C-alpha positions as YAML, in Angstrom:
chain: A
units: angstrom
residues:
- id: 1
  name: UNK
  ca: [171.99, -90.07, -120.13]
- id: 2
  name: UNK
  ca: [172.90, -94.14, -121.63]
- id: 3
  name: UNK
  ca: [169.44, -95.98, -121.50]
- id: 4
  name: UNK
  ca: [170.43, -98.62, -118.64]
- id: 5
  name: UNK
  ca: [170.39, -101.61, -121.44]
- id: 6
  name: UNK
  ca: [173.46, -99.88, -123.43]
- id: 7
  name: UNK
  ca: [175.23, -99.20, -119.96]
- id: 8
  name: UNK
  ca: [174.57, -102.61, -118.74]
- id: 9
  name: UNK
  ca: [176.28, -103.84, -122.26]
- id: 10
  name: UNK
  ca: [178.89, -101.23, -122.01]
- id: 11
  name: UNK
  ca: [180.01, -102.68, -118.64]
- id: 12
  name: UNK
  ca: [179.48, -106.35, -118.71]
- id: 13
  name: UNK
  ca: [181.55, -106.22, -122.25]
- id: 14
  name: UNK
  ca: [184.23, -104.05, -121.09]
- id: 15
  name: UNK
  ca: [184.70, -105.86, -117.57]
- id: 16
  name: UNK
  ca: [184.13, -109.42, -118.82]
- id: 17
  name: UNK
  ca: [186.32, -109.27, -121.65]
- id: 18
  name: UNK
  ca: [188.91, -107.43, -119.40]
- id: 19
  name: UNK
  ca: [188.74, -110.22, -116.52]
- id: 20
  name: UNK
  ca: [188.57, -113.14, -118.92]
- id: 21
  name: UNK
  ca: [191.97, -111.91, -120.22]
- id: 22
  name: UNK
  ca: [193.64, -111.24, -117.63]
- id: 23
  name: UNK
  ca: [192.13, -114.64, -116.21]
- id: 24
  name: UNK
  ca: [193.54, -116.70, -119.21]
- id: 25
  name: UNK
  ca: [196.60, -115.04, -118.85]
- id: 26
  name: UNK
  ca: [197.18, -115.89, -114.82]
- id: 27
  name: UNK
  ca: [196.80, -119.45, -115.47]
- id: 28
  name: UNK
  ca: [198.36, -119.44, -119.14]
- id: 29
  name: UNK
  ca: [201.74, -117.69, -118.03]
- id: 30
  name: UNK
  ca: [201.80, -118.91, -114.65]
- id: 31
  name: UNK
  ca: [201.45, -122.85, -116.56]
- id: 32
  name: UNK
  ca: [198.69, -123.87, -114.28]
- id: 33
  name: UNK
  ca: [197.42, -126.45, -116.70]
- id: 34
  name: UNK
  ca: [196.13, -128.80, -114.36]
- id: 35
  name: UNK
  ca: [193.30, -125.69, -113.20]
- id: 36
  name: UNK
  ca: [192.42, -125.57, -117.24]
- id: 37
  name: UNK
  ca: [190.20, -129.09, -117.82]
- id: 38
  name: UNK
  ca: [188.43, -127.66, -114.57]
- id: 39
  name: UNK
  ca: [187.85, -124.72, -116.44]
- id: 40
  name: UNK
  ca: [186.36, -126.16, -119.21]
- id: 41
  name: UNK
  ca: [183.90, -128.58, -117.40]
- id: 42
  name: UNK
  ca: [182.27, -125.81, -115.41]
- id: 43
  name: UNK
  ca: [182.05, -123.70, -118.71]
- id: 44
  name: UNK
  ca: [180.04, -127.01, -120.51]
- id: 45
  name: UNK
  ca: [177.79, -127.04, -117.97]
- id: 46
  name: UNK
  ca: [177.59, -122.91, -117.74]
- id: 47
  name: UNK
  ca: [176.62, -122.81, -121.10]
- id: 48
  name: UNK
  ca: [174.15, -125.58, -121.04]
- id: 49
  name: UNK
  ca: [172.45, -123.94, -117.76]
- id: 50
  name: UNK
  ca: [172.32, -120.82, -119.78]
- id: 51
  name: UNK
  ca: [170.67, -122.53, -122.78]
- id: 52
  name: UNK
  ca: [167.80, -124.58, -121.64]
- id: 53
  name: UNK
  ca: [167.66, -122.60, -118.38]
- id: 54
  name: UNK
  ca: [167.39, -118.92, -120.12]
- id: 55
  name: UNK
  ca: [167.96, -118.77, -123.44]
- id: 56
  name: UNK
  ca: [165.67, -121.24, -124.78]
- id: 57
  name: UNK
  ca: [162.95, -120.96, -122.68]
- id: 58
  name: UNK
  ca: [162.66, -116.74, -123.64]
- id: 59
  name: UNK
  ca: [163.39, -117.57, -127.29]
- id: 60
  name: UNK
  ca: [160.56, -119.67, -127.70]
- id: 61
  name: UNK
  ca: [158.18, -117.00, -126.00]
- id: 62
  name: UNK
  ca: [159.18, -114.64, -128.57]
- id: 63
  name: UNK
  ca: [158.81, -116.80, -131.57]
- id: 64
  name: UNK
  ca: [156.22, -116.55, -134.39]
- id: 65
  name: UNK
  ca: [156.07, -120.47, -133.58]
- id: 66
  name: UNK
  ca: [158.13, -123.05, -132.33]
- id: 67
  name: UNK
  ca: [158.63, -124.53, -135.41]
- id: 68
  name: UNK
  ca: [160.30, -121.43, -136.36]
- id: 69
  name: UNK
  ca: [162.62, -121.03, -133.51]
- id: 70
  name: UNK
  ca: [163.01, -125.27, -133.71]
- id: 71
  name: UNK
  ca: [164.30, -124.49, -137.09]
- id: 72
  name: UNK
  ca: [166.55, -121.23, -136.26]
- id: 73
  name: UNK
  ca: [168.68, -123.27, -133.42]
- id: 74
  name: UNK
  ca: [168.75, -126.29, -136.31]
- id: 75
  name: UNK
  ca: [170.14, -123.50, -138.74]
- id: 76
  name: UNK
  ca: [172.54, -122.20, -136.44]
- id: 77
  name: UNK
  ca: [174.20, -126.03, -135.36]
- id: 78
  name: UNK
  ca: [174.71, -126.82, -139.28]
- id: 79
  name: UNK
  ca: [175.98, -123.00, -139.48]
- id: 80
  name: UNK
  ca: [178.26, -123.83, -137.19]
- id: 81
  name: UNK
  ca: [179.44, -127.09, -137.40]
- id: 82
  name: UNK
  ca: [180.36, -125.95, -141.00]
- id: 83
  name: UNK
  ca: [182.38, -122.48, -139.55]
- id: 84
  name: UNK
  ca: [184.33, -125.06, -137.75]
- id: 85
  name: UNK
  ca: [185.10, -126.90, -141.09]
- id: 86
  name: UNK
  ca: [186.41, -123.81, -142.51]
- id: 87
  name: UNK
  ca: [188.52, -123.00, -139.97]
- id: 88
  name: UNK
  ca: [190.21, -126.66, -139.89]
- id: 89
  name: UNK
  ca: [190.55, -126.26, -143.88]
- id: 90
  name: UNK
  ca: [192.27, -123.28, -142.92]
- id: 91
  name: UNK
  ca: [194.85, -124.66, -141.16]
- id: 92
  name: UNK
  ca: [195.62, -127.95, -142.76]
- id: 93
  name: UNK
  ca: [198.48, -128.20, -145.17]
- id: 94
  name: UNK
  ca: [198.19, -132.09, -146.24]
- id: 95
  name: UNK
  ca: [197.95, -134.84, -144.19]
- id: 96
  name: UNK
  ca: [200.06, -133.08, -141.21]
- id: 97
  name: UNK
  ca: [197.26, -130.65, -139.26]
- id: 98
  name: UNK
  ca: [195.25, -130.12, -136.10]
- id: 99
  name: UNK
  ca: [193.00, -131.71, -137.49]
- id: 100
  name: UNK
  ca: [194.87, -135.22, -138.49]
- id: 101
  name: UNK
  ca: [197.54, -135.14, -136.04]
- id: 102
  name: UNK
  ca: [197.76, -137.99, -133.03]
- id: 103
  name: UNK
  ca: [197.85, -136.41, -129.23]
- id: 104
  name: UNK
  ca: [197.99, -138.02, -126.70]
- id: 105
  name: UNK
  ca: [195.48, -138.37, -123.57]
- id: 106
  name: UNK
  ca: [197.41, -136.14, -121.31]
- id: 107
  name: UNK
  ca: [197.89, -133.32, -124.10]
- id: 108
  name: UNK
  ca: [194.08, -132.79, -124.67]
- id: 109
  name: UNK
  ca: [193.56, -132.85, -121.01]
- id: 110
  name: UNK
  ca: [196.34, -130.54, -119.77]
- id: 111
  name: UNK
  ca: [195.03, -127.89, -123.41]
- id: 112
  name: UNK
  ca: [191.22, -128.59, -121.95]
- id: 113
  name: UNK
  ca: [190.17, -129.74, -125.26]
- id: 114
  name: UNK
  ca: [190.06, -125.90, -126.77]
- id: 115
  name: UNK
  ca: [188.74, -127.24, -130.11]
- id: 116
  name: UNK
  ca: [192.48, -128.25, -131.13]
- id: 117
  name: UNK
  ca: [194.00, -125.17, -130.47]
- id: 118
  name: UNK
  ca: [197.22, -126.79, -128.17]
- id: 119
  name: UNK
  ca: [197.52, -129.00, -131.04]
- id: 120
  name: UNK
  ca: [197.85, -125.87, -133.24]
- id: 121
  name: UNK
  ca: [200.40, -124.20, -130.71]
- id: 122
  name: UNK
  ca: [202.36, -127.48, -130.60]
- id: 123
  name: UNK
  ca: [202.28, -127.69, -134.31]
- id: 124
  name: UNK
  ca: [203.46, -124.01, -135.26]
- id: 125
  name: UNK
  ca: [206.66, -124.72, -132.27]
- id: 126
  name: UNK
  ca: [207.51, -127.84, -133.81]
- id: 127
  name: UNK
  ca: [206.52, -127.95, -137.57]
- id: 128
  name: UNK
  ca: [206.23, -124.49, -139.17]
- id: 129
  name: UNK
  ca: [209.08, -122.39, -137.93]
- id: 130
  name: UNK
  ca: [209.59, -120.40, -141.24]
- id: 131
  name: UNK
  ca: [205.80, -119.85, -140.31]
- id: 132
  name: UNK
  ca: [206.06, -118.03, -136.73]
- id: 133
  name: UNK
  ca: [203.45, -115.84, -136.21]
- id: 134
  name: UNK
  ca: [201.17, -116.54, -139.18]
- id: 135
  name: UNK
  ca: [198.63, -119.14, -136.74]
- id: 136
  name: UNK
  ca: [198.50, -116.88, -134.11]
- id: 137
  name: UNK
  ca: [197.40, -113.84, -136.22]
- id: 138
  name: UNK
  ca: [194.72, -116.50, -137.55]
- id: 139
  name: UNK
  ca: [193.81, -116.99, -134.28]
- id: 140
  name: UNK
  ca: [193.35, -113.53, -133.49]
- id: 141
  name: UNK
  ca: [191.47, -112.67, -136.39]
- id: 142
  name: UNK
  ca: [189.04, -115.66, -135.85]
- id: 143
  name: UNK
  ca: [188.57, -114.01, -132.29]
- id: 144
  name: UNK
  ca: [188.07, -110.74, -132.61]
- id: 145
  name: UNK
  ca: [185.53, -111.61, -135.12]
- id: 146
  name: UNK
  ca: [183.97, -113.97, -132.31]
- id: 147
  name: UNK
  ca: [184.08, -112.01, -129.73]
- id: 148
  name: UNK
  ca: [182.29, -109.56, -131.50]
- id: 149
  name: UNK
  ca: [179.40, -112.03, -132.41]
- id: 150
  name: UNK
  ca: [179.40, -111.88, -128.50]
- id: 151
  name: UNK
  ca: [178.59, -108.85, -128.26]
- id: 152
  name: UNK
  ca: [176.03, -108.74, -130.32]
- id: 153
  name: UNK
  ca: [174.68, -111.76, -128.49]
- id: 154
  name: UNK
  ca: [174.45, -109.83, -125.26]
- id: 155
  name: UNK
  ca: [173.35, -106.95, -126.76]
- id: 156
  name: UNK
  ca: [170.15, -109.25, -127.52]
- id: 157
  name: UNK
  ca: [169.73, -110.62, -124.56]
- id: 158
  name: UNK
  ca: [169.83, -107.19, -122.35]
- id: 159
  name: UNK
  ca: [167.52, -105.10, -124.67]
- id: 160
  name: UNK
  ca: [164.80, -108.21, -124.07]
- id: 161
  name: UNK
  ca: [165.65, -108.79, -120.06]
- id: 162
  name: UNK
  ca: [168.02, -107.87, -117.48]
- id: 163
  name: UNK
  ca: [168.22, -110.91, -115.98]
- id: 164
  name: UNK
  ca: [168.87, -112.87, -119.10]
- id: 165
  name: UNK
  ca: [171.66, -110.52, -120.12]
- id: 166
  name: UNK
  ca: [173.23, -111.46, -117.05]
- id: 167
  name: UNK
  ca: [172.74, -115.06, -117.09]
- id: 168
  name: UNK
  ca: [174.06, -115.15, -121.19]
- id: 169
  name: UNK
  ca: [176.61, -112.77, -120.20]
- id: 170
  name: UNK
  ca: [177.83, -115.10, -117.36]
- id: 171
  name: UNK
  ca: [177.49, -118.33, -119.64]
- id: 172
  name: UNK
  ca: [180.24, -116.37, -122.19]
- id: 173
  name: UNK
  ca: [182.57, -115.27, -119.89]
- id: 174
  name: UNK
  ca: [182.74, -118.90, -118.56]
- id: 175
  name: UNK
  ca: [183.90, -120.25, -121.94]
- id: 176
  name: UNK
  ca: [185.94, -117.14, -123.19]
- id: 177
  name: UNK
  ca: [188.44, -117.74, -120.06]
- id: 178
  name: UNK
  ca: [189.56, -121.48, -121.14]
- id: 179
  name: UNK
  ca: [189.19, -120.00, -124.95]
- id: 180
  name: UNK
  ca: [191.98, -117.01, -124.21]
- id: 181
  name: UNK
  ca: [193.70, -119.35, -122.33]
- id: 182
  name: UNK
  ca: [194.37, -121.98, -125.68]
- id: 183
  name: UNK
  ca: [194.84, -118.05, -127.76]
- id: 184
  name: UNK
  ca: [197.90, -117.52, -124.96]
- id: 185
  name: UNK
  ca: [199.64, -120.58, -125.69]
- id: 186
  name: UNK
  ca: [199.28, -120.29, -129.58]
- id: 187
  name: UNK
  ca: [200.25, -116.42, -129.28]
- id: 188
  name: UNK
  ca: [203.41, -117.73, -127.25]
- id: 189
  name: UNK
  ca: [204.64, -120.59, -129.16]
- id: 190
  name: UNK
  ca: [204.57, -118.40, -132.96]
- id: 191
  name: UNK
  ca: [207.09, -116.15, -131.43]
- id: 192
  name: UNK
  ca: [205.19, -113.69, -129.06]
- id: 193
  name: UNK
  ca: [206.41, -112.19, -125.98]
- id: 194
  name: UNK
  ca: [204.25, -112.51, -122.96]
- id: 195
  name: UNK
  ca: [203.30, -108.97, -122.94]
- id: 196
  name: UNK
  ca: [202.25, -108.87, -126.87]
- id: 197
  name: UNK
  ca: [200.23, -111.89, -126.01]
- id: 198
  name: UNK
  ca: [198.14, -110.07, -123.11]
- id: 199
  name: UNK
  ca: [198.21, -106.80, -125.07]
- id: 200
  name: UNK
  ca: [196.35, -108.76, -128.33]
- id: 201
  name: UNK
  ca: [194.54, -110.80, -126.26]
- id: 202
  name: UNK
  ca: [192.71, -107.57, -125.06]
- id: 203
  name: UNK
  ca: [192.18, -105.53, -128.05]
- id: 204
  name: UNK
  ca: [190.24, -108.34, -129.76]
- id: 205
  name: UNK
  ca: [187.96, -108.47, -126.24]
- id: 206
  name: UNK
  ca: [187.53, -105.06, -127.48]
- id: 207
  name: UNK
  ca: [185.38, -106.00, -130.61]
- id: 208
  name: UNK
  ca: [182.88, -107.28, -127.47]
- id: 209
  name: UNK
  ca: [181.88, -103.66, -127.20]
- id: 210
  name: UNK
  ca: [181.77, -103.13, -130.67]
- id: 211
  name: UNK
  ca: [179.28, -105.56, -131.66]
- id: 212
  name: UNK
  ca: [177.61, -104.95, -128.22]
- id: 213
  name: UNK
  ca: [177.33, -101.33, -128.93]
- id: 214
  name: UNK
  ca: [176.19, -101.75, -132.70]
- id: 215
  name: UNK
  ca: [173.73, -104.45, -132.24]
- id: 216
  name: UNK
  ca: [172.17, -101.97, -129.29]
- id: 217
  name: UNK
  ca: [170.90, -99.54, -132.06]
- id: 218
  name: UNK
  ca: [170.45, -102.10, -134.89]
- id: 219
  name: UNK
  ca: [168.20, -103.97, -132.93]
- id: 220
  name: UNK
  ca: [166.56, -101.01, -131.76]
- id: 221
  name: UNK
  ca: [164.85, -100.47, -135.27]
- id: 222
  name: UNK
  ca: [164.91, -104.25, -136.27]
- id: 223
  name: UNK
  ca: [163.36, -105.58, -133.01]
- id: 224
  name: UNK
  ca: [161.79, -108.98, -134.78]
- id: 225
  name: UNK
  ca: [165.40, -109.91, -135.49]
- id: 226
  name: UNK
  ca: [165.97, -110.52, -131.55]
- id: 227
  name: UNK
  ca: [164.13, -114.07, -131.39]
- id: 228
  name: UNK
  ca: [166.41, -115.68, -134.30]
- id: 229
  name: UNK
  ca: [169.56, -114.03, -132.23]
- id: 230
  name: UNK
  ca: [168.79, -115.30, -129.20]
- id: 231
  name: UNK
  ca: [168.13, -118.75, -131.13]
- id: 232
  name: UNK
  ca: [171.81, -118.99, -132.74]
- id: 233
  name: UNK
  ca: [173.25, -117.70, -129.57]
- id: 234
  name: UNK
  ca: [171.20, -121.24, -127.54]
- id: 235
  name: UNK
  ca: [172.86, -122.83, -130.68]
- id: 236
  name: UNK
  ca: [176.60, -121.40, -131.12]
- id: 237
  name: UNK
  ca: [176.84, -122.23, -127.33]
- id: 238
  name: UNK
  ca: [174.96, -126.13, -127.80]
- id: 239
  name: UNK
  ca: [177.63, -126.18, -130.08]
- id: 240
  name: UNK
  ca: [180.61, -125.28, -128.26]
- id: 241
  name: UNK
  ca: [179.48, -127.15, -125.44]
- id: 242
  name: UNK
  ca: [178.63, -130.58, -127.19]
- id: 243
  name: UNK
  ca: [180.91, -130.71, -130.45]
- id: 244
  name: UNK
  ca: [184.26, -129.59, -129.16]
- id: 245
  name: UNK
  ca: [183.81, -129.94, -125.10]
- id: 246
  name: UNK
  ca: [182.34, -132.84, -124.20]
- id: 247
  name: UNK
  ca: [184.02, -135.08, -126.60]
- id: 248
  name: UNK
  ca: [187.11, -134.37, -125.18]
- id: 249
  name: UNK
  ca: [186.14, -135.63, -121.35]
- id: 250
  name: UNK
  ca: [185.89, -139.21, -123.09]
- id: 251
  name: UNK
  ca: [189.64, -139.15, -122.78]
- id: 252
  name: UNK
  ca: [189.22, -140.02, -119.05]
- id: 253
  name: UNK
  ca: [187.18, -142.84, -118.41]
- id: 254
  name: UNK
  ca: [187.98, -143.93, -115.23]
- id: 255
  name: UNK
  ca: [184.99, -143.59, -112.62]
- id: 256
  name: UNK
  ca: [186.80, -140.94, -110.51]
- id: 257
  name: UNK
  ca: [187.40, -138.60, -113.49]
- id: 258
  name: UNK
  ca: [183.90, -138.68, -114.32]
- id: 259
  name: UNK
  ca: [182.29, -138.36, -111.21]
- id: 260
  name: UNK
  ca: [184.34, -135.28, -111.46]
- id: 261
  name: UNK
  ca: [183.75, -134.14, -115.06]
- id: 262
  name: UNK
  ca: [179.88, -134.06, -114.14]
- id: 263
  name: UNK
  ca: [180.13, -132.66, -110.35]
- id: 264
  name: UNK
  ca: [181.87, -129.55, -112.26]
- id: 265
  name: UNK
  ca: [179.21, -130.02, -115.00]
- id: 266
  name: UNK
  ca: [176.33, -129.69, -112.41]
- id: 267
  name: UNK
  ca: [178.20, -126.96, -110.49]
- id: 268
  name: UNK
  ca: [178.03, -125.05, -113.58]
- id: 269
  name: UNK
  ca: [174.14, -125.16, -113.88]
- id: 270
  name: UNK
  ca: [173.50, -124.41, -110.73]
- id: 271
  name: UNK
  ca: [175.59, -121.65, -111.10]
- id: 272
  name: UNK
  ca: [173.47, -120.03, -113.87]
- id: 273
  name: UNK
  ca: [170.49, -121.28, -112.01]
- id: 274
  name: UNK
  ca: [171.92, -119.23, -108.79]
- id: 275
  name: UNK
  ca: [172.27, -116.83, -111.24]
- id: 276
  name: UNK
  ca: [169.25, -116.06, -112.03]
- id: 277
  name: UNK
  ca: [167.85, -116.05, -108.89]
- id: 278
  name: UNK
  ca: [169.98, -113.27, -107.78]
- id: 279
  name: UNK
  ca: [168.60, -111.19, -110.96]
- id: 280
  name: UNK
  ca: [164.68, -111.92, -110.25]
...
């Protein structure tokens, strides 16, 4: 019989990835772009909840010291934040990339500022048709190899507490849906059909399990690594949420656009706070 950490992993990777998917790919194919900057506001504040509600808090219990742990999340931003760099190196090719390129206002909100990934799609349509297909494989390597990070990252969180692996669990599932949702769009404008898109889409949610499943026994002999996991996951999703979210809601500054950006913000938290209140 599965120990009922390795079954909770099995599930929540399996089902999330599944329903993220198939989520992206209702409101990617069915062009509901005005439902994606909603998306991405209640993710921000999902992942926050989940950071300095959960995450953080258990981390620092299981530090050495919190010096250590100060240090680990510190670690993981730069880590990051230079992961990112890579990426947009990646892709450039001179002057005339994701990176560089204008957009306008109403482009980053209708793509919900997925870390320049519309840009991306709109590039390989417009600029690199002897290059169709090349960016979206990109993409999907870059994927698979995150989503299998986020496995591991639940993995983590469920061998130290139920209720945390929930409440991480919950936090990643928020972002993955407006993530697949920018993968869609590149995925359709190199050249895919809608059903190679959704078929992709879902094996790379498969490397979930993988790293879910691997990290399970890994961490089972290597227990002291757990703290400094559950540290980069409070920083990969700080990250997310501050470097390539929030800077695009400063696109709308009116007073009625942010009153909404934070309602959906808050409603996030207290979603994750609801959250774990249901797992207590």
């Amino acid at each position: 019989m599965l120990p009922n950490a390795l079954v909770n992993i099995l599930l929540v990777s399996l089902l999330g990835g599944t329903i993220s998917v198939l989520c992206a790919a209702f409101f990617a194919l069915r062009t509901q772009a005005h439902w994606i900057p909603v998306l991405v506001r209640y993710a921000i504040g999902a992942m926050l909840g989940a950071v300095f509600l959960e995450i953080l808090p258990h981390a620092f219990e299981l530090a050495s010291s919190a010096e250590n742990m100060a240090a680990t999340v510190l670690f993981g931003i730069l880590l990051f934040f230079i992961l990112e760099k890579l990426v947009l190196w990646r892709h450039c090719h001179g002057d005339h990339c994701e990176a560089h390129a204008p957009h306008s206002e109403s482009e980053c909100e209708q793509a919900g500022h997925l870390g320049g990934k519309y840009r991306l799609a709109q590039q390989s349509q417009h600029s690199h048709h002897h290059d169709q297909g090349r960016s979206g494989m990109m993409i999907m390597l870059g994927d698979t190899f995150h989503n299998f990070v986020d496995g591991i990252l639940i993995a983590a969180a469920f061998m130290l507490d139920e209720r945390l692996g929930f409440v991480t669990s919950f936090a990643i599932i928020a972002h993955e849906i407006p993530q697949e949702v920018g993968d869609f769009l590149i995925l359709l404008h190199s050249g895919y059909t809608r059903r190679q898109a959704l078929l992709f889409n879902l094996y790379s949610s498969f490397a979930t399990v993988v790293g879910g499943v691997i990290a399970f026994y890994a961490l089972q002999t290597v227990s002291s690594w757990v703290p400094a996991i559950l540290g980069l996951a409070a920083a990969s999703m700080l990250y997310v949420a501050v470097a390539d979210l929030i800077p695009g809601l400063h696109k709308r500054t009116e007073l009625k656009a942010t009153i909404s950006q934070v309602g959906l913000i808050v409603v996030g938290i207290t979603s994750v706070w609801l959250t774990k209140l249901v797992f207590e």
